[in-house]
């Protein structure tokens, strides 16, 4: 069944992927190959930009707090802004993609990322910093949702490998921002404003590959490939999905939300945990980078492994167990075993590429993936909002990290349970057709 779907979508993609209002509908293999290669470059560069806005801030959070006069609770609110924006703006991505085409939406989103990164360090107020951060995160949100859609539509027979490539680039950008933000800030004169703003350059570069695809509305997530094969009078209408009827969709949404909670707590607070344990700021940034860089190889391996298994539950459990061990180490000996805890938490954070892969596997068509991706990510990020904020409040009022780490550890248990449910070999079309 999946093989047939892949062949159908491949035929549709071949006829649509380079179509523009000015271009003929038939194009040579060389043009199609060029377009495909350029699209891969665009996916990789965009993925590199989806986390530096967050991890660069995590590395300099203490300096930003001092510079803007933030309390611990306000800093916790700041670390809750990413999932809030992802929930609010991510839900609009499928509708925007249907109207303007996914490439155009991703292109504009990448422009928003760069603009927000450039502006936010120089707003000189907490409110301005939050507003500019929201602009950046709006661009990240729509790209987050549309990456699985673009992969499903353009690479239906390579969902695992392309999701792995995208996830690996995302992890690389995350790790690079964590590792080099502090030394780069020092090289730029010690100004945290410059250290944060420099990442807008990477976003500007990522805009370029998407420009040739901006007017290709046909390459969007709807209609599904199978709708183009038969004549119009013979088409079987694809039933609308009532996604909230699907238990798999709900399980995937909750899994996405809980893994996002852990990820954003890690990105926003882990460097501070190590610094409070006596680790120097530069080393704390490197430890955060180690956590993030673990996703570079594993984000490529895990999606490929997941697509070969009928049930992804064992991977869910293995990743969760690493997280339990890492948080236990942070609780009992944060400085003594810091490198080991960073590695274990980095492995655990690879729940994100696994979740993206399951989004692509739990729907048959690109239209189904678009709807599932929007629902799972928006709902999941909405569920993740309280976590980072609660960590900041617990940290400020308890005066230490024992209670926040206990919270992080406790959240892994339901994450593993719903992940096992989301990993079952089912599709939302079977569960949610009207």
Short mmCIF file of N, CA and C in Angstrom, two decimals, residues 1-3 5 152 238-252 310 312 357-369 371-372 421-434:
data_model
loop_
_atom_site.label_atom_id
_atom_site.label_comp_id
_atom_site.label_asym_id
_atom_site.label_seq_id
_atom_site.Cartn_x
_atom_site.Cartn_y
_atom_site.Cartn_z
N UNK A 1 0.84 -1.21 0.00
CA UNK A 1 0.00 0.00 0.00
C UNK A 1 0.87 1.25 0.00
N UNK A 2 1.87 1.27 0.92
CA UNK A 2 2.74 2.44 0.99
C UNK A 2 3.58 2.57 -0.28
N UNK A 3 3.97 1.40 -0.87
CA UNK A 3 4.75 1.46 -2.10
C UNK A 3 3.95 2.07 -3.22
N UNK A 5 1.45 4.13 -2.90
CA UNK A 5 1.32 5.57 -2.61
C UNK A 5 2.55 6.31 -3.07
N UNK A 152 7.20 14.85 2.56
CA UNK A 152 6.23 13.86 2.10
C UNK A 152 5.86 14.08 0.65
N UNK A 238 -11.30 12.28 -1.70
CA UNK A 238 -10.66 11.90 -0.45
C UNK A 238 -11.49 12.40 0.72
N UNK A 239 -11.89 11.50 1.63
CA UNK A 239 -12.74 11.96 2.74
C UNK A 239 -12.00 12.94 3.63
N UNK A 240 -12.76 13.92 4.12
CA UNK A 240 -12.17 14.89 5.04
C UNK A 240 -11.83 14.19 6.35
N UNK A 241 -10.77 14.65 6.98
CA UNK A 241 -10.33 14.06 8.24
C UNK A 241 -10.84 14.90 9.41
N UNK A 242 -11.46 14.23 10.33
CA UNK A 242 -11.77 14.86 11.61
C UNK A 242 -10.68 14.41 12.57
N UNK A 243 -9.61 15.17 12.55
CA UNK A 243 -8.38 14.71 13.16
C UNK A 243 -8.53 14.47 14.66
N UNK A 244 -9.44 15.19 15.29
CA UNK A 244 -9.60 15.02 16.73
C UNK A 244 -10.25 13.69 17.10
N UNK A 245 -10.76 12.96 16.11
CA UNK A 245 -11.31 11.64 16.37
C UNK A 245 -10.23 10.57 16.47
N UNK A 246 -9.05 10.89 16.01
CA UNK A 246 -7.98 9.90 15.92
C UNK A 246 -7.21 9.79 17.24
N UNK A 247 -7.21 8.60 17.83
CA UNK A 247 -6.43 8.38 19.04
C UNK A 247 -4.94 8.49 18.75
N UNK A 248 -4.55 8.06 17.57
CA UNK A 248 -3.14 8.15 17.19
C UNK A 248 -2.70 9.61 17.11
N UNK A 249 -3.56 10.46 16.52
CA UNK A 249 -3.23 11.88 16.43
C UNK A 249 -3.08 12.50 17.81
N UNK A 250 -3.98 12.16 18.73
CA UNK A 250 -3.88 12.69 20.09
C UNK A 250 -2.63 12.17 20.80
N UNK A 251 -2.35 10.89 20.64
CA UNK A 251 -1.15 10.33 21.28
C UNK A 251 0.11 11.01 20.73
N UNK A 252 0.13 11.24 19.42
CA UNK A 252 1.29 11.89 18.82
C UNK A 252 1.40 13.34 19.28
N UNK A 310 7.87 -1.92 12.47
CA UNK A 310 6.40 -1.81 12.44
C UNK A 310 5.85 -1.03 13.63
N UNK A 312 7.22 1.82 16.68
CA UNK A 312 8.33 2.66 17.13
C UNK A 312 8.43 2.74 18.66
N UNK A 357 9.26 11.88 12.35
CA UNK A 357 9.16 10.70 11.49
C UNK A 357 7.81 10.03 11.64
N UNK A 358 7.33 9.93 12.86
CA UNK A 358 6.02 9.31 13.07
C UNK A 358 4.90 10.14 12.45
N UNK A 359 5.05 11.46 12.40
CA UNK A 359 4.07 12.29 11.70
C UNK A 359 3.97 11.86 10.24
N UNK A 360 5.13 11.65 9.61
CA UNK A 360 5.14 11.22 8.21
C UNK A 360 4.63 9.81 8.01
N UNK A 361 4.73 8.96 9.03
CA UNK A 361 4.33 7.56 8.91
C UNK A 361 2.87 7.32 9.29
N UNK A 362 2.28 8.21 10.07
CA UNK A 362 0.93 7.96 10.56
C UNK A 362 -0.15 8.53 9.64
N UNK A 363 0.23 8.99 8.45
CA UNK A 363 -0.74 9.43 7.45
C UNK A 363 -0.29 8.92 6.10
N UNK A 364 -1.25 8.64 5.20
CA UNK A 364 -0.91 8.05 3.90
C UNK A 364 -0.53 9.09 2.86
N UNK A 365 -1.12 10.27 2.92
CA UNK A 365 -0.94 11.27 1.87
C UNK A 365 -0.31 12.53 2.41
N UNK A 366 0.16 13.37 1.50
CA UNK A 366 0.73 14.64 1.92
C UNK A 366 -0.32 15.54 2.56
N UNK A 367 -1.58 15.44 2.07
CA UNK A 367 -2.65 16.22 2.70
C UNK A 367 -2.89 15.75 4.13
N UNK A 368 -2.86 14.45 4.33
CA UNK A 368 -3.02 13.92 5.68
C UNK A 368 -1.87 14.30 6.59
N UNK A 369 -0.66 14.28 6.04
CA UNK A 369 0.51 14.68 6.82
C UNK A 369 0.41 16.15 7.20
N UNK A 371 -2.30 17.93 7.70
CA UNK A 371 -3.28 18.10 8.77
C UNK A 371 -2.77 17.53 10.09
N UNK A 372 -2.14 16.35 10.03
CA UNK A 372 -1.61 15.74 11.24
C UNK A 372 -0.46 16.55 11.81
N UNK A 421 1.98 4.48 22.39
CA UNK A 421 0.70 4.50 21.69
C UNK A 421 0.83 5.13 20.30
N UNK A 422 1.58 6.22 20.21
CA UNK A 422 1.76 6.90 18.92
C UNK A 422 2.56 6.06 17.94
N UNK A 423 3.36 5.14 18.45
CA UNK A 423 4.22 4.32 17.59
C UNK A 423 3.54 3.13 16.96
N UNK A 424 2.25 2.89 17.27
CA UNK A 424 1.55 1.76 16.69
C UNK A 424 1.36 1.95 15.18
N UNK A 425 1.31 0.85 14.45
CA UNK A 425 1.23 0.88 12.99
C UNK A 425 -0.21 1.17 12.55
N UNK A 426 -0.58 2.45 12.65
CA UNK A 426 -1.92 2.89 12.26
C UNK A 426 -1.81 4.21 11.50
N UNK A 427 -2.87 4.57 10.81
CA UNK A 427 -2.89 5.85 10.12
C UNK A 427 -4.13 6.64 10.54
N UNK A 428 -4.00 7.96 10.49
CA UNK A 428 -5.11 8.81 10.91
C UNK A 428 -6.28 8.74 9.93
N UNK A 429 -5.99 8.40 8.68
CA UNK A 429 -7.10 8.25 7.72
C UNK A 429 -8.05 7.14 8.14
N UNK A 430 -7.50 6.07 8.71
CA UNK A 430 -8.36 4.97 9.16
C UNK A 430 -9.20 5.35 10.38
N UNK A 431 -8.70 6.26 11.19
CA UNK A 431 -9.36 6.60 12.44
C UNK A 431 -10.21 7.85 12.36
N UNK A 432 -9.89 8.75 11.43
CA UNK A 432 -10.49 10.08 11.49
C UNK A 432 -11.27 10.47 10.24
N UNK A 433 -11.51 9.54 9.33
CA UNK A 433 -12.27 9.90 8.14
C UNK A 433 -13.70 10.26 8.52
N UNK A 434 -14.20 11.30 7.90
CA UNK A 434 -15.58 11.76 8.22
C UNK A 434 -16.61 10.75 7.72
#
